[in-house]
Coordinates of C-alpha atoms in Angstrom, one line a residue:
M1 CA 153.4 -93.1 -39.6
K2 CA 153.6 -90.5 -42.3
F3 CA 153.1 -86.7 -42.6
G4 CA 149.7 -86.2 -44.0
Y5 CA 148.5 -82.7 -43.7
T6 CA 149.5 -79.0 -43.0
I7 CA 146.4 -77.1 -41.9
V8 CA 146.6 -73.4 -41.8
Y9 CA 143.8 -71.5 -39.8
V10 CA 142.6 -68.5 -41.6
P11 CA 139.9 -66.0 -41.6
S12 CA 138.2 -67.2 -44.8
V13 CA 138.9 -70.5 -46.3
T14 CA 137.4 -69.6 -49.7
E15 CA 139.6 -66.5 -49.9
A16 CA 142.7 -68.6 -48.9
L17 CA 141.9 -71.1 -51.6
T18 CA 141.5 -68.3 -54.2
F19 CA 144.7 -66.5 -53.1
Y20 CA 146.9 -69.7 -53.3
K21 CA 145.5 -70.4 -56.8
E22 CA 146.1 -66.9 -58.0
A23 CA 149.6 -66.5 -56.2
F24 CA 151.1 -70.0 -56.6
G25 CA 148.9 -71.9 -59.1
F26 CA 147.4 -74.5 -56.7
E27 CA 144.0 -75.9 -57.6
T28 CA 141.4 -76.6 -55.1
R29 CA 141.2 -80.3 -54.2
F30 CA 138.2 -80.1 -51.8
L31 CA 136.0 -77.4 -50.2
H32 CA 133.5 -78.6 -47.6
D33 CA 129.9 -77.3 -48.1
S34 CA 130.2 -75.2 -44.9
E35 CA 133.2 -73.5 -46.4
Q36 CA 135.0 -73.9 -43.0
Y37 CA 137.5 -76.4 -44.5
G38 CA 139.3 -76.8 -47.8
E39 CA 142.3 -78.5 -49.4
L40 CA 144.6 -77.7 -52.2
E41 CA 146.4 -80.0 -54.8
T42 CA 149.9 -79.7 -53.7
G43 CA 151.5 -83.3 -54.3
A44 CA 152.0 -86.0 -51.7
T45 CA 151.2 -83.8 -48.7
V46 CA 147.9 -82.0 -48.2
L47 CA 147.9 -78.3 -47.7
A48 CA 144.6 -77.5 -46.1
F49 CA 142.8 -74.5 -44.6
A50 CA 140.4 -74.3 -41.9
S51 CA 138.4 -71.3 -40.4
H52 CA 139.5 -69.6 -37.1
A53 CA 136.1 -70.8 -35.7
M54 CA 137.0 -74.4 -36.5
G55 CA 140.5 -73.9 -34.9
E56 CA 138.9 -72.6 -31.8
M57 CA 136.5 -75.5 -31.8
N58 CA 139.2 -78.1 -32.4
L59 CA 141.7 -76.6 -29.9
G60 CA 139.1 -75.9 -27.2
G61 CA 139.7 -72.2 -27.1
P62 CA 141.8 -69.3 -28.5
Y63 CA 145.2 -69.8 -30.0
Q64 CA 147.8 -67.4 -31.7
K65 CA 146.4 -66.6 -35.1
A66 CA 148.7 -65.5 -37.9
D67 CA 148.4 -61.6 -38.3
P68 CA 149.8 -59.8 -41.2
N69 CA 150.3 -56.7 -39.0
A70 CA 152.4 -58.7 -36.4
A71 CA 155.7 -60.5 -36.6
P72 CA 155.4 -63.8 -38.5
L73 CA 154.8 -66.9 -36.6
G74 CA 157.9 -69.4 -36.3
V75 CA 156.4 -71.7 -39.0
E76 CA 156.7 -71.3 -42.8
L77 CA 155.2 -72.9 -45.8
A78 CA 158.0 -73.8 -48.4
F79 CA 157.0 -74.1 -52.1
V80 CA 159.8 -75.4 -54.5
T81 CA 160.1 -74.0 -57.9
D82 CA 162.8 -73.9 -60.6
D83 CA 162.1 -70.2 -61.1
V84 CA 161.9 -68.4 -57.8
A85 CA 162.0 -64.9 -59.3
S86 CA 158.9 -65.5 -61.5
A87 CA 157.1 -67.2 -58.5
Y88 CA 157.9 -64.3 -56.3
A89 CA 156.7 -61.7 -58.8
K90 CA 153.4 -63.7 -59.4
A91 CA 152.8 -64.0 -55.8
V92 CA 153.3 -60.3 -55.0
A93 CA 151.2 -59.4 -58.0
A94 CA 148.4 -61.7 -56.5
G95 CA 148.6 -59.7 -53.1
A96 CA 151.2 -61.5 -51.3
I97 CA 153.2 -59.3 -48.8
P98 CA 156.8 -59.1 -50.0
I99 CA 159.4 -60.0 -47.2
K100 CA 162.6 -60.8 -48.9
E101 CA 163.2 -60.7 -52.7
P102 CA 165.0 -63.8 -54.3
I103 CA 168.6 -64.2 -53.1
E104 CA 171.2 -67.0 -53.8
K105 CA 172.3 -68.7 -50.6
P106 CA 175.9 -69.8 -50.2
W107 CA 174.9 -73.5 -50.8
G108 CA 173.4 -72.4 -54.3
Q109 CA 169.7 -72.4 -53.5
V110 CA 167.7 -69.4 -54.4
V111 CA 165.2 -68.4 -51.7
A112 CA 162.6 -65.6 -51.3
Y113 CA 159.9 -65.0 -48.7
V114 CA 156.3 -63.5 -48.8
R115 CA 153.4 -63.6 -46.5
A116 CA 150.0 -64.7 -47.4
K117 CA 147.1 -62.1 -47.0
D118 CA 146.3 -63.9 -43.6
G119 CA 149.9 -63.4 -42.4
S120 CA 151.2 -66.9 -42.9
L121 CA 154.9 -67.0 -43.9
I122 CA 155.8 -68.5 -47.1
E123 CA 159.2 -69.5 -48.6
L124 CA 159.7 -69.7 -52.3
C125 CA 162.8 -71.8 -53.0
S126 CA 164.7 -73.6 -55.8
P127 CA 165.4 -77.3 -55.3
I128 CA 168.5 -77.9 -53.1
G129 CA 171.3 -78.8 -55.4
G130 CA 169.3 -77.5 -58.3

């Protein structure tokens, strides 16, 4: 078995793909003709988005949606970069909601937090030991 996908349910797949390109530089890998599902080029594991309508269909009913006006869900996407400060500034300039500015942790890693426009929690971090 291997970890293949992270799928984030969002109000608009096309808006999510655009935001993640502008905020983090990820290119679109795939967008279904229905615009209800799309994927980004992120490396070995696929980061994908699906519409809330697809989420309700897949799960057989309602579920807890990420909401930028509510407390973040207990799940985060972590993007590793050598320059957390620049990545944080770029993300905020692209419309990410700032949560915590970059700070160096006791183990030497630099970490910052933002939220996507849909409310998903995102960690920007330097490589551990880097």
